[in-house]
Amino acid sequence: QVQLVESGGGLVQAGGSLRLSCVASGFTFSRYVMAWFRQVSGNEREFVGGISSSGGVRSYADSVKGRSTISRDNAKNTVYLQMNSLKPEDTAVYFCAAGSNFAIPTHGFQYSYWGQGTQVTVSS
């Protein structure tokens, strides 16, 4: 049974930091591209960042580039998203996703597995 379980969300003031984690099980984690998406109610899910299966390649959305770092630990089946200098517009539910592509897709339909999401709220 495939599971992706996110944690680390919460309420933070603007300018603060959060580290999201996503623990995977039920598939060969080290063979999958992992990504983070976010969604504001009523909007489409937005790509935040992704990391290749080995961790050697990372890709970020322009909206978070320079403020966020995605990393993974294949021994722990875990992917992380470190977010710094948070802004109120970063408020969303954050999802991790796993895909079996060679590249890092930016569209949600290209990912096979999804977590349930964790809420991040940034107050001004």
Short mmCIF file of C-alpha atoms in Angstrom, two decimals:
data_model
loop_
_atom_site.label_atom_id
_atom_site.label_comp_id
_atom_site.label_asym_id
_atom_site.label_seq_id
_atom_site.Cartn_x
_atom_site.Cartn_y
_atom_site.Cartn_z
CA GLN A 1 0.00 0.00 0.00
CA VAL A 2 1.49 3.29 -1.14
CA GLN A 3 1.56 6.06 1.43
CA LEU A 4 2.96 9.57 1.45
CA VAL A 5 2.62 11.31 4.79
CA GLU A 6 3.46 14.99 5.08
CA SER A 7 4.22 16.81 8.30
CA GLY A 8 5.74 20.05 9.50
CA GLY A 9 3.09 22.51 8.48
CA GLY A 10 1.71 25.12 10.81
CA LEU A 11 1.26 28.79 11.51
CA VAL A 12 4.26 31.05 11.10
CA GLN A 13 4.82 34.78 10.88
CA ALA A 14 5.97 36.39 7.69
CA GLY A 15 9.73 36.14 7.40
CA GLY A 16 9.82 32.89 9.31
CA SER A 17 10.80 29.40 8.24
CA LEU A 18 9.29 25.95 8.09
CA ARG A 19 10.60 22.54 7.17
CA LEU A 20 8.11 20.13 5.66
CA SER A 21 8.74 16.40 5.60
CA CYS A 22 7.15 13.64 3.58
CA VAL A 23 7.70 10.00 4.48
CA ALA A 24 7.00 7.48 1.75
CA SER A 25 6.21 3.78 1.89
CA GLY A 26 4.88 1.07 -0.37
CA PHE A 27 7.07 1.76 -3.40
CA THR A 28 10.76 2.00 -4.26
CA PHE A 29 11.33 5.56 -3.13
CA SER A 30 14.85 5.84 -4.51
CA ARG A 31 13.57 5.30 -8.06
CA TYR A 32 11.03 8.10 -8.01
CA VAL A 33 11.15 11.80 -8.69
CA MET A 34 9.66 13.60 -5.71
CA ALA A 35 7.98 16.97 -5.75
CA TRP A 36 6.09 19.44 -3.63
CA PHE A 37 2.93 21.15 -4.80
CA ARG A 38 0.68 23.60 -3.04
CA GLN A 39 -2.96 24.47 -3.37
CA VAL A 40 -5.10 27.34 -2.22
CA SER A 41 -8.77 26.46 -1.93
CA GLY A 42 -10.49 26.87 -5.27
CA ASN A 43 -7.26 27.03 -7.24
CA GLU A 44 -5.27 24.42 -9.11
CA ARG A 45 -2.33 22.73 -7.48
CA GLU A 46 0.86 24.66 -8.12
CA PHE A 47 4.29 23.13 -8.55
CA VAL A 48 6.67 24.31 -5.83
CA GLY A 49 9.76 22.22 -6.41
CA GLY A 50 11.03 18.80 -7.35
CA ILE A 51 14.06 16.59 -6.94
CA SER A 52 15.38 13.76 -9.05
CA SER A 53 15.53 10.21 -7.78
CA SER A 54 19.21 10.48 -6.87
CA GLY A 55 18.87 13.98 -5.47
CA GLY A 56 21.32 15.40 -7.96
CA VAL A 57 18.87 17.62 -9.82
CA ARG A 58 16.44 20.09 -8.30
CA SER A 59 13.89 22.36 -9.85
CA TYR A 60 11.92 25.21 -8.28
CA ALA A 61 9.04 27.44 -9.18
CA ASP A 62 10.01 31.07 -9.64
CA SER A 63 7.75 32.01 -6.75
CA VAL A 64 9.91 30.13 -4.23
CA LYS A 65 13.31 30.10 -5.92
CA GLY A 66 16.02 31.40 -3.60
CA ARG A 67 13.81 30.93 -0.54
CA SER A 68 13.25 27.20 -0.59
CA THR A 69 15.38 24.07 -0.70
CA ILE A 70 14.16 20.60 -1.51
CA SER A 71 16.20 17.60 -0.39
CA ARG A 72 15.76 13.89 0.10
CA ASP A 73 17.15 11.04 2.16
CA ASN A 74 16.70 7.81 0.26
CA ALA A 75 17.78 5.77 3.27
CA LYS A 76 14.85 7.21 5.20
CA ASN A 77 12.37 7.34 2.30
CA THR A 78 11.87 10.99 3.09
CA VAL A 79 11.74 14.20 1.09
CA TYR A 80 11.99 17.63 2.67
CA LEU A 81 11.05 21.17 1.77
CA GLN A 82 12.84 23.90 3.68
CA MET A 83 11.07 27.22 3.24
CA ASN A 84 12.60 30.48 4.43
CA SER A 85 11.52 34.11 4.28
CA LEU A 86 7.93 32.99 4.18
CA LYS A 87 5.30 35.35 2.81
CA PRO A 88 1.54 35.44 3.35
CA GLU A 89 1.12 34.35 -0.27
CA ASP A 90 2.86 31.09 0.62
CA THR A 91 -0.23 30.14 2.61
CA ALA A 92 -1.61 26.92 1.15
CA VAL A 93 -1.97 23.20 1.66
CA TYR A 94 1.31 21.59 0.68
CA PHE A 95 1.38 18.15 -0.92
CA CYS A 96 4.22 15.84 -1.75
CA ALA A 97 4.03 13.72 -4.86
CA ALA A 98 5.98 10.85 -6.41
CA GLY A 99 6.49 10.27 -10.11
CA SER A 100 8.35 7.70 -12.17
CA ASN A 101 9.60 10.11 -14.82
CA PHE A 102 13.22 10.78 -15.65
CA ALA A 103 12.72 14.53 -15.65
CA ILE A 104 11.02 16.63 -12.97
CA PRO A 105 7.50 17.31 -14.22
CA THR A 106 5.72 20.46 -13.16
CA HIS A 107 2.19 19.26 -13.85
CA GLY A 108 0.33 17.28 -11.24
CA PHE A 109 -1.11 14.72 -13.64
CA GLN A 110 2.40 13.44 -14.28
CA TYR A 111 2.72 12.21 -10.71
CA SER A 112 1.46 8.81 -9.62
CA TYR A 113 1.21 9.12 -5.85
CA TRP A 114 0.11 11.92 -3.54
CA GLY A 115 0.05 12.64 0.14
CA GLN A 116 -2.89 14.07 2.04
CA GLY A 117 -1.33 17.50 2.47
CA THR A 118 -0.22 19.71 5.33
CA GLN A 119 -1.48 23.23 5.95
CA VAL A 120 0.97 26.12 5.95
CA THR A 121 -0.36 29.47 7.11
CA VAL A 122 1.80 32.58 7.03
CA SER A 123 0.51 35.56 8.96
CA SER A 124 1.42 39.12 8.06
#
